[in-house]
Coordinates of C-alpha atoms in Angstrom, one line a residue:
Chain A
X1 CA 0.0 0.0 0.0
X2 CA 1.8 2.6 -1.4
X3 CA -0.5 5.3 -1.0
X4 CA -0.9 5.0 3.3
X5 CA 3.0 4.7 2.8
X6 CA 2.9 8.4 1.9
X7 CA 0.0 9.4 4.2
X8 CA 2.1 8.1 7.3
X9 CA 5.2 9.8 6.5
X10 CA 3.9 13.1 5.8
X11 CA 1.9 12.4 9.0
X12 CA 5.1 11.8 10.9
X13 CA 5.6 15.7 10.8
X14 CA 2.7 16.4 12.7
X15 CA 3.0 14.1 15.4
X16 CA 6.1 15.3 16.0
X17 CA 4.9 18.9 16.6
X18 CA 2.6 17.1 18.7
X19 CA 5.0 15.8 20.8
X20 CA 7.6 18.7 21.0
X21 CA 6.1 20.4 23.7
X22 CA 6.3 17.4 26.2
X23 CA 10.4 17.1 25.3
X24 CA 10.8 21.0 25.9
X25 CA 9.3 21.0 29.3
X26 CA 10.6 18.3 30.3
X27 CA 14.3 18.7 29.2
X28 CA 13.5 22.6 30.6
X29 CA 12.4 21.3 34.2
X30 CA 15.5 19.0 34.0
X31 CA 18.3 21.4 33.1
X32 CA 17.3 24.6 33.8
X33 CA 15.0 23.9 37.5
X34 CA 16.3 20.9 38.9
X35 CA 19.7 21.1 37.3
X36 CA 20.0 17.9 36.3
X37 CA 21.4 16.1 33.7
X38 CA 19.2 13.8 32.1
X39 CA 19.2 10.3 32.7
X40 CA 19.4 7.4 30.2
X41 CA 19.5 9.5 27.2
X42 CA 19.5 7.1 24.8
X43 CA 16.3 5.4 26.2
X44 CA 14.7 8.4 26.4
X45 CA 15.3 8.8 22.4
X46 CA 14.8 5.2 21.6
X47 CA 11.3 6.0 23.6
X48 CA 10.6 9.5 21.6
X49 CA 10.8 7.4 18.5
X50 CA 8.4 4.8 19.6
X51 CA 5.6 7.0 20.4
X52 CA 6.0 9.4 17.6
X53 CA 5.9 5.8 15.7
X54 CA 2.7 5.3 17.5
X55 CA 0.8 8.3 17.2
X56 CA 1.3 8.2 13.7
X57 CA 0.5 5.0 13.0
X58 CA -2.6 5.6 15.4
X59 CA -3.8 8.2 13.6
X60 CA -3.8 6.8 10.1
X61 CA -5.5 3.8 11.7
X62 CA -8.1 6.1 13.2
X63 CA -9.3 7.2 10.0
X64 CA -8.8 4.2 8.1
X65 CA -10.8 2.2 10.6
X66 CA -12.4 3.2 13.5
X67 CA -14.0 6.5 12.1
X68 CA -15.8 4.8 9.3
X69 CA -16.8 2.0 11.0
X70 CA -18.4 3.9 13.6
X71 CA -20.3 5.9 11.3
X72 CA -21.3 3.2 9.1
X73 CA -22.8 1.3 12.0
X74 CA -24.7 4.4 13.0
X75 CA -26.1 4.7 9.4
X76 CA -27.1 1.4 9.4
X77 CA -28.6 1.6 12.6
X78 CA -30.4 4.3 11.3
X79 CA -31.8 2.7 8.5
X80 CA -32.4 -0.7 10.3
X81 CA -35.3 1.5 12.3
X82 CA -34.9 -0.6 14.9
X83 CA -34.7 1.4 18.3
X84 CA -33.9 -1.1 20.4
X85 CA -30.8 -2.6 19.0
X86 CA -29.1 0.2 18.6
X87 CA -29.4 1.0 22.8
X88 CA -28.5 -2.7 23.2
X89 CA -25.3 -1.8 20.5
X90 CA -24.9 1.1 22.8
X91 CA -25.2 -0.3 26.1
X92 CA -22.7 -3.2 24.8
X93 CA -20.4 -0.8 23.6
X94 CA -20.1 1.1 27.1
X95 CA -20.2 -1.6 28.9
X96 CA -18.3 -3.8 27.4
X97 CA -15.3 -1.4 26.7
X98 CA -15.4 0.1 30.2
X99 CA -14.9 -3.1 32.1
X100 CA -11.8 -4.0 30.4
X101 CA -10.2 -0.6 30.8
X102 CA -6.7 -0.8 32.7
X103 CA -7.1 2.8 34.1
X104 CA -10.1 1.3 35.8
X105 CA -8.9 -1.5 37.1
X106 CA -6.0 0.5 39.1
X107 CA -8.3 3.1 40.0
X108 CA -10.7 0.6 41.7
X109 CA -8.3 -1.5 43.7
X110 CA -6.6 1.9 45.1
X111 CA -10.2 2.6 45.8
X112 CA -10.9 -1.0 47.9
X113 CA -7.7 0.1 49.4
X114 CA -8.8 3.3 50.5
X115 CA -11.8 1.6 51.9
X116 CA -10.4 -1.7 54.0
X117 CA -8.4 1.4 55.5
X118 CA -11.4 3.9 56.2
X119 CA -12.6 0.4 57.9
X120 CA -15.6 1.1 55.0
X121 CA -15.1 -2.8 54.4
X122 CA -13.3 -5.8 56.2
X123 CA -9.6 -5.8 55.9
X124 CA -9.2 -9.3 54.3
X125 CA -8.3 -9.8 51.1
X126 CA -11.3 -11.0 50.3
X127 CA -13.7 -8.1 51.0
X128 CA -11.3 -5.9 49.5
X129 CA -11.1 -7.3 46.1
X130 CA -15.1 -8.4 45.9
X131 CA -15.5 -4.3 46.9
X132 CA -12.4 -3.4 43.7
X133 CA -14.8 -6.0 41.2
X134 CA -18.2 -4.4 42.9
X135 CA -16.7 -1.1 41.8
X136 CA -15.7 -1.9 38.5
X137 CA -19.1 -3.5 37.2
X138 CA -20.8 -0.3 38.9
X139 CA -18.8 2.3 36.4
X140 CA -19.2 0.1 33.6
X141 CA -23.2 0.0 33.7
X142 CA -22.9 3.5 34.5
X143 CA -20.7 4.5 31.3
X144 CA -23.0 1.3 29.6
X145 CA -26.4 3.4 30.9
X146 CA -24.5 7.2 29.7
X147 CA -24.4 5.8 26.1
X148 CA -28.0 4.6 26.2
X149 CA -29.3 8.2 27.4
X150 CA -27.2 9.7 25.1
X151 CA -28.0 7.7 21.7
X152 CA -31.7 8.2 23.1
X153 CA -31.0 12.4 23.6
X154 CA -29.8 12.3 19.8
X155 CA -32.6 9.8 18.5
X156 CA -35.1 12.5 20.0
X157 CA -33.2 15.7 20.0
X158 CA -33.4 16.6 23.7
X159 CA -31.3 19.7 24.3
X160 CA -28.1 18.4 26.3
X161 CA -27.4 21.1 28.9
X162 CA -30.2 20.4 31.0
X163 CA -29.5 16.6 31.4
X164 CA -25.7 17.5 32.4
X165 CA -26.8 20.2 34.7
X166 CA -29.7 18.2 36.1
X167 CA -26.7 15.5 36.5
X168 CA -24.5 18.0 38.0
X169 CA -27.1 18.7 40.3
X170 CA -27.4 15.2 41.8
X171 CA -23.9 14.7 41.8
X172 CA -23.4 18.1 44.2
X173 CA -26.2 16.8 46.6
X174 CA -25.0 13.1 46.4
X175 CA -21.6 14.3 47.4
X176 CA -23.6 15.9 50.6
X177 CA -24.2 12.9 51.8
X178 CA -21.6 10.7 50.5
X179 CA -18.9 9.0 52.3
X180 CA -16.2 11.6 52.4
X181 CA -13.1 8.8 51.3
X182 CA -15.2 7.9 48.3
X183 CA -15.6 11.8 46.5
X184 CA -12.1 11.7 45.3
X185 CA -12.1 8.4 43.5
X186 CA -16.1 8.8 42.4
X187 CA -15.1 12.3 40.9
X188 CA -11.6 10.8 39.3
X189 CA -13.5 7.9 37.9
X190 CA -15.2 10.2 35.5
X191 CA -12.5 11.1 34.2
X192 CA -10.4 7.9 33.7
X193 CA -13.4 5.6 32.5
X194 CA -12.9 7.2 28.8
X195 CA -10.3 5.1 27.2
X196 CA -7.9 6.3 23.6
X197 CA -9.8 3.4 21.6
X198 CA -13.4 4.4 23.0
X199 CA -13.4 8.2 22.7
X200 CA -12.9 7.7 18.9
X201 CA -15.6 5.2 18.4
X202 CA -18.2 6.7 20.6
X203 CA -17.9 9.8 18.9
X204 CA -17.8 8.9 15.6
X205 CA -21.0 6.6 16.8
X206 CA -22.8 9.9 18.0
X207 CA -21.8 12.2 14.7
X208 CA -22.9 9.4 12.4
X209 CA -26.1 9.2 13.9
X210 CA -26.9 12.8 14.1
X211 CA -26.1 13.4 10.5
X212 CA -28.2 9.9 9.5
X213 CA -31.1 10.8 11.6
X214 CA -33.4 13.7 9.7
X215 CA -33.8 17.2 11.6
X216 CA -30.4 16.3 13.8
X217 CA -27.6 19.1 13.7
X218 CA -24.4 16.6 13.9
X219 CA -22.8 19.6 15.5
X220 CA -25.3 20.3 17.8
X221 CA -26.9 16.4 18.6
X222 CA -23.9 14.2 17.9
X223 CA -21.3 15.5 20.1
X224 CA -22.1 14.6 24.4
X225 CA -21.6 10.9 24.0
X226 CA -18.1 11.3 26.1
X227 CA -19.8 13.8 29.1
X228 CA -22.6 11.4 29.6
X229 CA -20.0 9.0 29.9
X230 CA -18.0 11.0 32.2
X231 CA -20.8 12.3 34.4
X232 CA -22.9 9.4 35.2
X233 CA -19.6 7.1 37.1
X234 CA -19.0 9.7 39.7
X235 CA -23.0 9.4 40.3
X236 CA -22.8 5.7 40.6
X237 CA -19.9 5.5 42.3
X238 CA -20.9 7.8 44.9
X239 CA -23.9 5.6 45.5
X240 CA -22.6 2.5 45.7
X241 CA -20.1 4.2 48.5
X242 CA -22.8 4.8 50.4
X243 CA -24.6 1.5 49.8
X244 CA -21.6 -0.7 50.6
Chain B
X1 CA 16.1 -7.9 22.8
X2 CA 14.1 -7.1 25.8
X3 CA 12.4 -4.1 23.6
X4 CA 10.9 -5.8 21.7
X5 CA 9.5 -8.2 24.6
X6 CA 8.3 -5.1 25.7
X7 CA 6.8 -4.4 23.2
X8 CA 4.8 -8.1 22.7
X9 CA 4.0 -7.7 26.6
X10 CA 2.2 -4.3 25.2
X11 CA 0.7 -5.6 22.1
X12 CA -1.2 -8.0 24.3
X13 CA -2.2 -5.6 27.0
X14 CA -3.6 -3.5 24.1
X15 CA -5.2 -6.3 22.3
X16 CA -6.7 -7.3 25.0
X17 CA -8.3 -3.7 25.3
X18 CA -9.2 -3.7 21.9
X19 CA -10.8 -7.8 22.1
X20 CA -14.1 -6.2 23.6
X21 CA -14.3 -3.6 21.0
X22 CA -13.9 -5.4 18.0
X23 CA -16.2 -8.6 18.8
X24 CA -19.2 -5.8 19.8
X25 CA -18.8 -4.7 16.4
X26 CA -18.1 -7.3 14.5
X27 CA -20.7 -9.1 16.2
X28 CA -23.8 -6.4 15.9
X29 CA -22.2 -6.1 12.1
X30 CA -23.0 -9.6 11.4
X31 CA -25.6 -10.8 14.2
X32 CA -27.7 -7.5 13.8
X33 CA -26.8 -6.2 10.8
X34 CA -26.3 -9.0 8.7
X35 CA -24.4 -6.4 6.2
X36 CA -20.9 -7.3 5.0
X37 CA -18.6 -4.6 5.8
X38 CA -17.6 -1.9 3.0
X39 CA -14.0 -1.8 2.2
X40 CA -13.5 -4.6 4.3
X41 CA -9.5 -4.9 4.4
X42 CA -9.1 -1.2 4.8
X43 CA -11.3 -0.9 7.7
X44 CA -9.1 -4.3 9.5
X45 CA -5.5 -2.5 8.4
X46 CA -6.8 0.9 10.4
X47 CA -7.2 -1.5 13.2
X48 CA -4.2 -3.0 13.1
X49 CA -2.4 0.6 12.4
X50 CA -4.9 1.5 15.7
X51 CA -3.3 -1.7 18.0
X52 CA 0.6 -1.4 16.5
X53 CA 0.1 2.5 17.1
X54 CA -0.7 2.3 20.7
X55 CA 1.4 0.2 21.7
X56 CA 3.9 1.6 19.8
X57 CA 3.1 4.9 21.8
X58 CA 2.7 2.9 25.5
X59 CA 5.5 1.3 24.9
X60 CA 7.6 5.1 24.3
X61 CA 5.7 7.1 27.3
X62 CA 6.9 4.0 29.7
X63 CA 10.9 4.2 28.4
X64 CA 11.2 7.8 27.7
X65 CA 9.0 10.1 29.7
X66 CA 6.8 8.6 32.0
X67 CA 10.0 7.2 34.4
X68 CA 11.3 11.0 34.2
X69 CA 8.3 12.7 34.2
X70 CA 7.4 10.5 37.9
X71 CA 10.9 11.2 38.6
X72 CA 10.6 15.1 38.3
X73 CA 7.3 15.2 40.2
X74 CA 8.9 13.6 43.2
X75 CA 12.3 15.7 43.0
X76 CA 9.9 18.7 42.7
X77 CA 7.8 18.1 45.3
X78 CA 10.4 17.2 48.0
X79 CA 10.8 19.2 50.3
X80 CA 14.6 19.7 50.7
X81 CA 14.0 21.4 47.0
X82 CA 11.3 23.4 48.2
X83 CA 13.2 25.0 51.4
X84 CA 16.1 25.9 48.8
X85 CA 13.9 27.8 46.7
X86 CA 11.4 29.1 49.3
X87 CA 10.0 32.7 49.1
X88 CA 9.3 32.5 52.7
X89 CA 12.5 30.0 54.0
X90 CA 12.0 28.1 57.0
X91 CA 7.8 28.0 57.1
X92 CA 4.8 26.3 55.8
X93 CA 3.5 28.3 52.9
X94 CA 1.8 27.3 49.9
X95 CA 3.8 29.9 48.2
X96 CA 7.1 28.3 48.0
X97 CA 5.5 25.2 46.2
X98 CA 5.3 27.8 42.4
X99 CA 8.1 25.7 40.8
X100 CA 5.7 22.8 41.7
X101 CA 2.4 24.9 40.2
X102 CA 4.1 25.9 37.0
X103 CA 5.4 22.6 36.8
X104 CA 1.5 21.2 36.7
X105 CA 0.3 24.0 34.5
X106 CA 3.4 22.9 31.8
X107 CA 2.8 19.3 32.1
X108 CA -0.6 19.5 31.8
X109 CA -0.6 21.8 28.6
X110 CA 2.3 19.9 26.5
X111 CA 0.3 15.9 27.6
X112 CA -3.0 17.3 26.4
X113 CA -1.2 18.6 23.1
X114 CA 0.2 15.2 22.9
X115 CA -3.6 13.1 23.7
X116 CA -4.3 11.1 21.0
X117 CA -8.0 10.9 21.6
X118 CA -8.4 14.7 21.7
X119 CA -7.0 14.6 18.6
X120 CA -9.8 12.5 17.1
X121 CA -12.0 14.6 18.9
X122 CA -10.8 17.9 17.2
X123 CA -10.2 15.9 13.6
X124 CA -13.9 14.8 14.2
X125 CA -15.3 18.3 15.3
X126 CA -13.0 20.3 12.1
X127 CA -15.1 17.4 9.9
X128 CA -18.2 18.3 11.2
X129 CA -18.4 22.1 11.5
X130 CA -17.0 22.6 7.9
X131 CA -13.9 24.0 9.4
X132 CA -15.4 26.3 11.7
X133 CA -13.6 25.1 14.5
X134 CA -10.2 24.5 13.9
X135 CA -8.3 21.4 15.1
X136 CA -5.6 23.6 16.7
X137 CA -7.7 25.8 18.2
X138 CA -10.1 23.7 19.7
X139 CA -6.7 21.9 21.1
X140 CA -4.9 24.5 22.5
X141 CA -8.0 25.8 24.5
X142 CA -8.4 22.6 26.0
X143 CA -4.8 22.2 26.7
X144 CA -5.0 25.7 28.6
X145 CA -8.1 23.9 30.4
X146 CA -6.4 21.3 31.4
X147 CA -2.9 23.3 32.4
X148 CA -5.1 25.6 34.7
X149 CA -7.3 22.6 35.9
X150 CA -4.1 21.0 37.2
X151 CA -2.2 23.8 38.5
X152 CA -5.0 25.0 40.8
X153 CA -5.4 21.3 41.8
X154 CA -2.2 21.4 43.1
X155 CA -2.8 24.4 45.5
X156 CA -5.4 22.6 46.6
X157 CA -3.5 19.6 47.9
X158 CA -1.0 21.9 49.5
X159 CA -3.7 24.4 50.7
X160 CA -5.3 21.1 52.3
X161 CA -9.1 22.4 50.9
X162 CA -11.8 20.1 50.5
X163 CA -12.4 19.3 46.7
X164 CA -15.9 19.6 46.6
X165 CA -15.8 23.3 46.8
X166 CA -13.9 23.9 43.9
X167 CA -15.5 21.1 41.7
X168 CA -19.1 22.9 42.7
X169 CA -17.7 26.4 42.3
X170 CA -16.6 25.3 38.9
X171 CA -19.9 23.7 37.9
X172 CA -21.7 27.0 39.0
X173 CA -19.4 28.8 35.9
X174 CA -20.3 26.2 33.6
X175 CA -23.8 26.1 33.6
X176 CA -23.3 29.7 33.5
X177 CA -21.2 30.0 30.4
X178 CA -23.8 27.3 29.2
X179 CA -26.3 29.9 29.6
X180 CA -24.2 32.3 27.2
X181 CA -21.9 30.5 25.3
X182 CA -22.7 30.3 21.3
X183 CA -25.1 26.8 21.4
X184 CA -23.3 24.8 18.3
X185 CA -20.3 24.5 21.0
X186 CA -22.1 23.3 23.9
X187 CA -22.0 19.8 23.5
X188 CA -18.2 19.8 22.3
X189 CA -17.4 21.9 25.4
X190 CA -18.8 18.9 27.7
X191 CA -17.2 16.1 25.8
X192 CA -13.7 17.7 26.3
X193 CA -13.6 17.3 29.5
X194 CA -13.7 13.6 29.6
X195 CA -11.4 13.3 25.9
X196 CA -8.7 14.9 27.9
X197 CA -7.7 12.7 30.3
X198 CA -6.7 9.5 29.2
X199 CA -3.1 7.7 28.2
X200 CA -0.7 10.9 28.4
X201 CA -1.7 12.7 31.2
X202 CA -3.4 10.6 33.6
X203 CA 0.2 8.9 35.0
X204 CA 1.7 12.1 35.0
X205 CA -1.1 13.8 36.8
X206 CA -1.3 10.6 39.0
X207 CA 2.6 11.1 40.2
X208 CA 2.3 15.0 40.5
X209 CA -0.6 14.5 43.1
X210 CA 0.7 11.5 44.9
X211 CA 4.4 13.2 45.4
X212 CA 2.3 16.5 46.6
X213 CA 0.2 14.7 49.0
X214 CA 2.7 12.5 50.4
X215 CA 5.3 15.3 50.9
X216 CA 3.0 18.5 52.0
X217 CA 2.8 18.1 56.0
X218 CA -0.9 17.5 57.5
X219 CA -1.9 15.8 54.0
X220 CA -3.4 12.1 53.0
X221 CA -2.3 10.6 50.3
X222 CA -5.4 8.4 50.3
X223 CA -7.4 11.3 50.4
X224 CA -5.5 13.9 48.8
X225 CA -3.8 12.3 46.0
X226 CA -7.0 11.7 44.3
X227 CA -9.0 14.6 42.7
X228 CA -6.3 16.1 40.1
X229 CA -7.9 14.0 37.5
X230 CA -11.3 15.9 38.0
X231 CA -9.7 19.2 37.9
X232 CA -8.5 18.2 34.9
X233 CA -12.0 17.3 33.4
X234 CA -13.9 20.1 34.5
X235 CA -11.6 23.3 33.4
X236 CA -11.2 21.8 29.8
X237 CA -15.4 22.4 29.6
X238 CA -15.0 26.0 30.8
X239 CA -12.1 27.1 28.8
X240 CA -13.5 25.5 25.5
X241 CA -16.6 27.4 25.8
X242 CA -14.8 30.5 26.5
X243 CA -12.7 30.3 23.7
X244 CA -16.3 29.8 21.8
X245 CA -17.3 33.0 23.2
X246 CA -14.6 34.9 22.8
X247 CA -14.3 34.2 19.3
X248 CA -18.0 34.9 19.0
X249 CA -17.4 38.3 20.6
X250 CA -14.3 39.0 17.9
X251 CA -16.3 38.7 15.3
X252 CA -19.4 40.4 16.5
X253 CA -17.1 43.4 17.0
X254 CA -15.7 43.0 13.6
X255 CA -19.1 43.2 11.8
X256 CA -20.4 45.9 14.0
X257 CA -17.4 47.8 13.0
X258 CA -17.7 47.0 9.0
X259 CA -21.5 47.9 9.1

């Protein structure tokens, strides 16, 4: 393939503006603030090549593959009529990619630990790591639910600053009443829940279907997919803090 | 030699990532679907290029700068660095931790340059708006999100405040700006919050608030280490939207002045 040859060599150049500015602070805070030379500078080049390698490569692969096929499900979703399994699509989708997701699976056991040691739950190994597999199924059906309501907001067009504000709402008076060791991690699982292969995918899922589904705006209706997705785990976790 | 078993130790952690993905959609595709796949072997080469890419780029951020970037946070953050470079020498004050602040706010900008899923975001959002909102631009104002977001949770951990303050305070200026903000930008605004913290910044951000919390006297780093990541989130939503309005605000000056 001759043609993506090209396309990932002139992409090269980007990702490595993309990358300078890490380097420069870095090397900056190194030399010039801890004064400091750097160590194992040939493993930090070998690494600079590897993930300007890898961003370019994920790029090309981005549009080459996840982008179209996340749109081209949505159209045929679309077409298909059929409601239901497109939220069963979606619910699978957050679900299934959330309960897999590494930065979960740390956040959750530093979470049990946090717990056994806030004598939330038993100190045994056992409690502990039921509590860090309790937590994880909890954010995934909450990220598996955020997709649901937000394919359903684009199917009918609801406007999406009242659902995050009515969810910011609950989360400010859940935190009220809310365990205090569990806020942190229940506000930081928002954030971490969104993975580099989802974000992609899920918004490519939410455009396609905006600009497949008549009277949608694709600006407007397909974007939100990701702050459902973010908003409803610190809602969930939160609860099951308190329910635990 | 052990590179490259490295690197097969990453390919799997990433294929097994990826695992779920693919059989959801392979499996609606032909289950639900029942359609075969247009352009077939392009679609399975992107997500190959997808799976080598990342772990391509995993693989990098744990040799190169995720071991100095860890490094620098603790040697930051310790204290014998701090006394040498104190504004006030000898006392507690959350003013001789700046090296450690503009540390956060430079970290925080240059990883979010650097996230590869706010790039899709922005390539999606330049696709989708005709070129209205421009890849860079959208970047860089969530990158400054982010860099502020990070910085000021930082003085948090060493001012020892409770975190719900600021996270409410900062969801008080968001449905705010909501209220104002052009409304084609809205939805965007609330995505980048959660696009911005994933494979760059999150270790980084994770080492920068455990060094703080374990090293500032008085704090947890159970309870205090946590919470950077949110920060993170919610500033990207505010400074997105501002950039929105300010560039709303530019223009509607410019064609007031031309009429």
């Amino acid at each position: 393939m001759p043609r993506t040859l090209t396309n990932l060599l002139r992409s090269l150049g980007g990702s490595a503006r993309d990358l300078a500015p890490i380097v420069l602070v870095v090397v900056f805070f190194q030399l010039a603030v801890l004064q400091q030379p750097i160590p194992n500078l040939a493993d930090l080049i070998i690494g600079l090549v590897l993930v300007l390698l890898g961003l370019t490569f994920f790029i090309n692969g981005l549009e080459m593959g996840l982008f179209p096929i996340g749109e081209s499900l949505a159209n045929a979703f679309a077409r298909k009529g059929s409601v239901l399994w497109l939220l069963a699509f979606a619910f699978a989708l957050g679900f299934g990619t959330t309960i897999a997701e590494p930065a979960l699976i740390a956040v959750a056991a530093e979470a049990a630990a946090i717990a056994a040691d806030a004598s939330l739950i038993g100190k045994d190994q056992d409690s502990v790591d039921n509590y860090a597999f309790g937590l994880r199924i909890t954010v995934a059906l909450s990220v598996g639910f955020a997709i649901v309501i937000g394919v359903l907001r684009i199917i009918k067009g609801w406007p999406i600053q009242y659902m995050i504000m009515g969810g910011y709402v609950i989360v400010v008076l859940i935190t009220m009443i809310a365990p205090q060791e569990i806020i942190g991690i229940a506000y930081d699982s928002g954030g971490v829940t969104t993975s580099t292969i989802t974000v992609p995918l899920v918004t490519a899922l939410g455009v396609g279907l905006a600009s497949a589904i008549k009277g949608r705006n694709p600006m407007i209706d397909g974007f939100g997919l990701i702050a459902f997705a973010s908003l409803t785990p610190m809602i969930f976790v939160m609860i099951y803090g308190m329910l635990v | 030699m052990s590179l490259l078993l490295d690197f097969l130790d990453i390919l799997l952690a990433t294929m097994r990532d990826l695992i779920p993905i693919v059989a959801i959609i392979f499996g609606f595709q032909f289950l639900v679907i029942r359609k075969p796949i247009v352009n077939l072997s392009r679609t399975l080469f992107g997500f190959f290029y997808v799976l080598i890419g990342l772990a391509l780029f995993l693989q990098g951020l744990e040799r190169a700068l995720f071991p100095l970037g860890r490094l620098m946070a603790s040697q930051l953050t310790d204290p014998a660095f701090i006394d040498l470079h104190a504004l006030l020498p000898g006392e507690f004050s959350w003013q001789n931790y700046y090296w450690v602040y503009l540390f956060a706010f430079a970290i925080g900008w240059s990883t979010t340059i650097a996230e590869p899923s706010l790039i899709a975001v922005a390539i999606k959002a330049n696709e989708v708006s005709g070129g209205a909102i421009g890849v860079n631009g959208l970047r860089q104002s969530v990158a400054l999100g982010v860099a502020i977001g990070i910085s000021l949770g930082c003085y948090r951990i060493v001012a020892g405040d409770p975190i719900h303050y600021y996270i409410i305070a900062g969801y008080i200026v968001v449905i705010i700006q909501t209220r104002f903000a052009p409304k084609m930008i809205v939805p965007l605004a609330y995505d980048s919050g959660g696009v911005t913290t994933s494979t760059v910044t999150v270790p980084l951000v994770a080492a920068l608030g455990l060094g703080l919390s374990e090293t500032v006297p008085g704090r947890n780093p159970l309870l205090d280490g946590f919470g950077l990541i949110a920060f993170a989130s919610l500033f990207p939503v505010i400074s997105v939207m501002a950039y929105a309005q300010l560039a709303e605000f530019i223009n509607n000056r410019r064609s007031a002045a031309s009429a």
